[in-house]
CSV table of C-alpha atoms in Angstrom, one decimal:
chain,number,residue,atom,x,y,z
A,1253,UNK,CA,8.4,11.0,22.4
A,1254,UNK,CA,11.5,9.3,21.0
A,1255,UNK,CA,14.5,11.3,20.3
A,1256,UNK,CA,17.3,10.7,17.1
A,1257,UNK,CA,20.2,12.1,16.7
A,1258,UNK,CA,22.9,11.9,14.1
A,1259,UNK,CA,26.3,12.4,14.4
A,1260,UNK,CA,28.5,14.6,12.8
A,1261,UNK,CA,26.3,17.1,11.6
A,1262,UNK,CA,28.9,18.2,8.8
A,1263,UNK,CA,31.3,16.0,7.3
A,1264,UNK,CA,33.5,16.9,3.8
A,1265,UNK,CA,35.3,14.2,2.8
A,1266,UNK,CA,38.0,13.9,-0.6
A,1267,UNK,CA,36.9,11.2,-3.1
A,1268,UNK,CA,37.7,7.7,-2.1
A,1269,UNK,CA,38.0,8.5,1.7
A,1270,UNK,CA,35.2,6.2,3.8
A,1271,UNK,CA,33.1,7.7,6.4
A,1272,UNK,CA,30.6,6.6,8.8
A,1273,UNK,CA,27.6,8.1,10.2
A,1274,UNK,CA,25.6,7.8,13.4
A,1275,UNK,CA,22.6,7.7,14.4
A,1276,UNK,CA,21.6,7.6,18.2
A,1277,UNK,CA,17.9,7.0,19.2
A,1278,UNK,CA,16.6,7.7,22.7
A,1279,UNK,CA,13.9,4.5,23.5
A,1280,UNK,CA,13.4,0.9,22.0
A,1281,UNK,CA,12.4,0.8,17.9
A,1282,UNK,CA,10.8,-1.8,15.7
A,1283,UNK,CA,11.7,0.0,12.3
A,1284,UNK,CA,14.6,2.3,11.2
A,1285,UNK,CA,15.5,3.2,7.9
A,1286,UNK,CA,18.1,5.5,6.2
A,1287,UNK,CA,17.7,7.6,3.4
A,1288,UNK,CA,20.0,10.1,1.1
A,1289,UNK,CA,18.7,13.5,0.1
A,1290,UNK,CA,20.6,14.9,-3.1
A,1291,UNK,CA,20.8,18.0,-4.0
A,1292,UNK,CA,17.5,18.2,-5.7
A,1293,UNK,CA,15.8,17.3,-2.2
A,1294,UNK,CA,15.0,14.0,-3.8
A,1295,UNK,CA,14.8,11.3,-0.4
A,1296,UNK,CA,16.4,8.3,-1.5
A,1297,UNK,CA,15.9,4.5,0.4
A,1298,UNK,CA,19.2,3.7,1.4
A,1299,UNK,CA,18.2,1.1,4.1
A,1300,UNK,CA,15.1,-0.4,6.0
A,1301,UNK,CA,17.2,-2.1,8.8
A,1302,UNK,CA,15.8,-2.3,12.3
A,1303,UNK,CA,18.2,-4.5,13.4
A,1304,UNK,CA,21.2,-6.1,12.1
A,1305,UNK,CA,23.6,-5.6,9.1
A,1306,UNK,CA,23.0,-5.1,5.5
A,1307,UNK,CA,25.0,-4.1,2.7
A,1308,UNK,CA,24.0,-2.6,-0.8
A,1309,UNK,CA,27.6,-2.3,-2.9
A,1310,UNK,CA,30.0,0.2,-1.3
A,1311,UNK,CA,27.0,0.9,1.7
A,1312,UNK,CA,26.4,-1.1,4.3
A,1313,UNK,CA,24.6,-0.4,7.7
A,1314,UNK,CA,24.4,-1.9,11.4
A,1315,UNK,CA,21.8,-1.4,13.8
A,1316,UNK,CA,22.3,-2.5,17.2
A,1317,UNK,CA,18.8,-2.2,18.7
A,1318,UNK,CA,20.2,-3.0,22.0
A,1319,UNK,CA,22.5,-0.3,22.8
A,1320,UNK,CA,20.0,2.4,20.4
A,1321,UNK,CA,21.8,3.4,17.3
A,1322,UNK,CA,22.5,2.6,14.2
A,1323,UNK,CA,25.9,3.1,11.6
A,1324,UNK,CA,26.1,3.7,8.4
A,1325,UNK,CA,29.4,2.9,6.2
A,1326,UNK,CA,30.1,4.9,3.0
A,1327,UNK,CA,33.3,3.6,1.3
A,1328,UNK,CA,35.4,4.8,-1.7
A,1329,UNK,CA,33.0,7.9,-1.6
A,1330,UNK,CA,32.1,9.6,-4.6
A,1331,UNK,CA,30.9,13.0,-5.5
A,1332,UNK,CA,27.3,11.6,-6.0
A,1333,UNK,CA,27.4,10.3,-2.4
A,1334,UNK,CA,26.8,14.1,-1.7
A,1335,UNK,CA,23.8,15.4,0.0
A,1336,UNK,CA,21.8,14.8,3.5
A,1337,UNK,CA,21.9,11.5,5.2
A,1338,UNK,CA,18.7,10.7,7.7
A,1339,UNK,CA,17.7,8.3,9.8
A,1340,UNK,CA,14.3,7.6,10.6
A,1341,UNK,CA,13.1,5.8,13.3
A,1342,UNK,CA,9.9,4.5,14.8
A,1343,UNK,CA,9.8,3.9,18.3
A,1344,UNK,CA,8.1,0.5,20.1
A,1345,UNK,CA,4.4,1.4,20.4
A,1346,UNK,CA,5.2,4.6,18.8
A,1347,UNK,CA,2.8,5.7,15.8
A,1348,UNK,CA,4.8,7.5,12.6
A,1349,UNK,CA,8.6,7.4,12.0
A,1350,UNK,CA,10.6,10.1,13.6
A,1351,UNK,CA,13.7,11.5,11.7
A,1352,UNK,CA,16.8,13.1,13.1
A,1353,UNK,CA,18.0,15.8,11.9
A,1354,UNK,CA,20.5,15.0,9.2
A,1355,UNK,CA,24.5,14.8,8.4
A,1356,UNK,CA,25.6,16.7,5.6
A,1357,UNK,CA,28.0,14.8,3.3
A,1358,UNK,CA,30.2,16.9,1.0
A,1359,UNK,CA,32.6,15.1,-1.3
A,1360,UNK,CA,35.1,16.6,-3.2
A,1361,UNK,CA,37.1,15.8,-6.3
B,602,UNK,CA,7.1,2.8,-13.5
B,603,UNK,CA,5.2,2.7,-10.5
B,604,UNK,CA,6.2,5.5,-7.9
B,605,UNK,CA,5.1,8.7,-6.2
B,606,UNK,CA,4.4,11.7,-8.4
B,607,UNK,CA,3.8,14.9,-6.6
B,608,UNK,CA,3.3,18.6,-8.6
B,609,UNK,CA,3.9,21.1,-9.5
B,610,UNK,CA,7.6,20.9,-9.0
B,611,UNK,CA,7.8,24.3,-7.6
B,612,UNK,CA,4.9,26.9,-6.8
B,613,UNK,CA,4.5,30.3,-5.6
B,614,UNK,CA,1.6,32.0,-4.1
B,615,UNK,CA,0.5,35.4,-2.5
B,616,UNK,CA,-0.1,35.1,1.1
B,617,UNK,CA,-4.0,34.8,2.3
B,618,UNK,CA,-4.6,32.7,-0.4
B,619,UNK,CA,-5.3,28.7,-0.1
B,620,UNK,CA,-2.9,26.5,-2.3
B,621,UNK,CA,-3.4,22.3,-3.0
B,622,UNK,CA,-0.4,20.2,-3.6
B,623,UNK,CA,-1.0,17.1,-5.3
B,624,UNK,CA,0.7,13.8,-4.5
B,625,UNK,CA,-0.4,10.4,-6.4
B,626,UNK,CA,1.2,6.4,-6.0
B,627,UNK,CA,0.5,3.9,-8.7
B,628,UNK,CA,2.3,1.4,-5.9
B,629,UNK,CA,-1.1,0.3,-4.6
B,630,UNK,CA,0.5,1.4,-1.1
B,631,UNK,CA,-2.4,1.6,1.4
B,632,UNK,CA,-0.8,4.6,3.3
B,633,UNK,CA,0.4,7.7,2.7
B,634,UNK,CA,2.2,11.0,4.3
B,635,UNK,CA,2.5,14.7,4.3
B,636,UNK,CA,6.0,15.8,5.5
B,637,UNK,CA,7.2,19.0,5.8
B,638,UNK,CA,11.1,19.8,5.3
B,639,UNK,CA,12.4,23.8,6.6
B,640,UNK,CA,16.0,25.1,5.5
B,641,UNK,CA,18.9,22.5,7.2
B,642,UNK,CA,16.2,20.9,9.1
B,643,UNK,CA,14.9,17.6,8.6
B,644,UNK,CA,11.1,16.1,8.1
B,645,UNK,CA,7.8,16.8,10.2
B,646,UNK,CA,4.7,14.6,9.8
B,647,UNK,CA,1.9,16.9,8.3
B,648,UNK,CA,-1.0,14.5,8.3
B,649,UNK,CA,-1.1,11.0,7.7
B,650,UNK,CA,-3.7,8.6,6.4
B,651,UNK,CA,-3.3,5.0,6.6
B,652,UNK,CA,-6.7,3.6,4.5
B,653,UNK,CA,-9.1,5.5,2.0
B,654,UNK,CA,-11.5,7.9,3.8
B,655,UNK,CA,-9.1,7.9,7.0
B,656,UNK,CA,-6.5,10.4,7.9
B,657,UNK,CA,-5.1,11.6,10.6
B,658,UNK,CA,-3.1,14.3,12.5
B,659,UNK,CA,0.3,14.6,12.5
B,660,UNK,CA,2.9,16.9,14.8
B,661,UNK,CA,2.5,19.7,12.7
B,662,UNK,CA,-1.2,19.9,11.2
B,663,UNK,CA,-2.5,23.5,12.2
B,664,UNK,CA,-3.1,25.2,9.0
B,665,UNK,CA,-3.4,22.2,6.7
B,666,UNK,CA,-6.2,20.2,5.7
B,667,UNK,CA,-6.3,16.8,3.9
B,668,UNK,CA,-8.7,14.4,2.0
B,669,UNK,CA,-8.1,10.6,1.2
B,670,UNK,CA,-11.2,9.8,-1.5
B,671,UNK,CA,-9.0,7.5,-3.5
B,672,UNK,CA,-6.5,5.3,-2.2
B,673,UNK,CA,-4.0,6.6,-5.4
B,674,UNK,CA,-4.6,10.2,-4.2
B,675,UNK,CA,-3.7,12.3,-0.9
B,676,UNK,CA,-3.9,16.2,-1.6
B,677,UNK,CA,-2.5,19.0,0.7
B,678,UNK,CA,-4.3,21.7,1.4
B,679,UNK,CA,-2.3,24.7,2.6
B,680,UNK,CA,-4.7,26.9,4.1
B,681,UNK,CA,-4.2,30.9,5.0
B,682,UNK,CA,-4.4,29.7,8.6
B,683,UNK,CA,-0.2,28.2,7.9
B,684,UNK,CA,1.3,31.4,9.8
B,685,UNK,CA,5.2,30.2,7.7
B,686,UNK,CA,4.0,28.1,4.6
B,687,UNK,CA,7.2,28.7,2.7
B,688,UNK,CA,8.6,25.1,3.0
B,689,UNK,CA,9.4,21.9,0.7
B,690,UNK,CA,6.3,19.5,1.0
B,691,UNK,CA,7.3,15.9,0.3
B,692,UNK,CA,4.6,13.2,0.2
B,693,UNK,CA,5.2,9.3,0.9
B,694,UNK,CA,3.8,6.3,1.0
B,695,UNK,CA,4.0,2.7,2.6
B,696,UNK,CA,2.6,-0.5,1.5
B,697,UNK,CA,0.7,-0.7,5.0
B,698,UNK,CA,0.7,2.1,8.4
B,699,UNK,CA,4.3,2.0,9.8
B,700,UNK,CA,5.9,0.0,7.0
B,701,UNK,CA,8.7,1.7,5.3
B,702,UNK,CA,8.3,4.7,3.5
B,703,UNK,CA,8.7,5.5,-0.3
B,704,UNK,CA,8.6,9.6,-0.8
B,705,UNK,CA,8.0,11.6,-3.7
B,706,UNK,CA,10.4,14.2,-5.1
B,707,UNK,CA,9.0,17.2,-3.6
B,708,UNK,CA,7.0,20.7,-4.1
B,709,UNK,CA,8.9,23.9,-3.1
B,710,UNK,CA,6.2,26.3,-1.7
B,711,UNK,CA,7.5,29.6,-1.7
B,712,UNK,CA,4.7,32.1,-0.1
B,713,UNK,CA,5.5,35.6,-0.4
C-alpha cells in the first residue's frame, strides 16, 4: 500500500518564527488533507488539498501531486499552533485515507 | 451545531470485559470511521462503513465489532478478543466514501 511520511518529526519553534512541514507520499493520490491535533487529541481540518495551493490566514499549503508531497506553511507561529500535524492521504484506486505519522510542533513564548 | 459527538470522554474498564463507544453525526454524512490513535503514533482504520447496514473492515479490525442501524450512529465494540485495547478511539465521518473526513473529539480507553 501507499506510504506517507512527514518530515521533521520534532520541531520547537519561538513565537513568531515560520516553519514548514512535509509530507512525502509513496504512489499517485486523488485526496490529501492536513489536520492539527492539540493537546486535547482534538483532529482539527486544516486543509483538503489534493493538489494545488490554498491558504487560510497565516496557513497555507501546496501539493504538488506530481513529484508526491505536499507542504504546509505556518507563519508568525503562535503558542496555539502547538500540537501534531498529519497528513492524510488517499492513494489512486486506493480505498481509506492513510495518515503518516505526524510532526510535533512546540511553540514557545 | 452540527458535528460528531463521541462518549464518554474518557473510560476505564477491567480486562475480559466487552466495552461500546459511542459516536453520533447530525451532519447527515453518509460515511463514517473508527480510527485508532497509540502513544506518538498516528491513526489506524478500525472499521469503516460507508451506507446504513454496511461496514466494512479496516487494517486493524481483529477484536472489534461494529453495527451501522442508523445512518446518525456507528458504535464500537471493543471485544475481550483486543489483546492491547488501551488506546484513544476517534470516530469520523465524510459526506460520501473517500470524501474528506470530519472526526470527533475522542474516547480515551484505558484497560487495565
Amino acid at each position: 500500500g501507499i506510504q506517507v511520511e512527514q518530515s521533521p518529526p520534532d520541531l520547537i519553534l519561538q513565537e513568531g518564527a515560520n516553519s514548514t512541514l512535509r509530507c512525502n507520499f509513496s504512489d499517485s493520490v486523488n485526496n490529501l488533507q492536513w489536520f492539527h491535533q492539540n493537546p486535547w487529541g482534538q483532529l482539527i481540518n486544516l486543509f483538503y488539498i489534493p493538489s494545488g495551493t490554498k491558504q487560510n490566514g497565516r496557513l497555507s499549503a501546496t501539493t504538488v501531486a506530481t513529484e508526491r508531497y505536499s507542504l504546509l506553511y505556518i507563519s508568525s507561529s503562535q503558542t496555539t499552533d502547538s500540537g501534531v500535524y498529519f497528513c492524510a492521504v488517499k492513494a489512486l484506486g486506493g480505498q481509506n485515507f492513510v495518515f503518516g505519522p505526524g510532526t510535533r510542533l512546540s511553540v514557545l513564548p | 451545531d452540527g458535528g460528531i459527538t463521541q462518549s464518554p470522554k474518557y473510560l476505564f474498564r477491567k480486562e475480559g470485559q466487552n466495552v461500546t463507544l459511542s459516536c453520533e453525526q447530525n451532519l447527515n454524512h453518509d460515511a463514517m470511521y473508527w480510527y485508532r490513535q497509540d502513544p506518538g503514533q498516528g491513526l489506524r482504520l478500525i472499521y469503516y462503513s460507508q451506507i446504513v447496514n454496511d461496514f466494512q473492515k479496516g487494517d486493524i479490525a481483529e477484536g472489534y465489532s461494529v453495527s451501522r442501524e442508523k445512518k446518525e450512529s456507528f458504535p464500537l465494540t471493543v471485544t475481550s478478543a483486543q489483546k492491547n485495547p488501551t488506546a484513544f478511539y476517534l470516530c469520523a465521518s465524510s459526506i460520501v466514501y473517500q470524501s474528506p473526513l470530519h472526526f470527533g473529539n475522542g474516547t480515551r480507553l484505558t484497560v487495565t
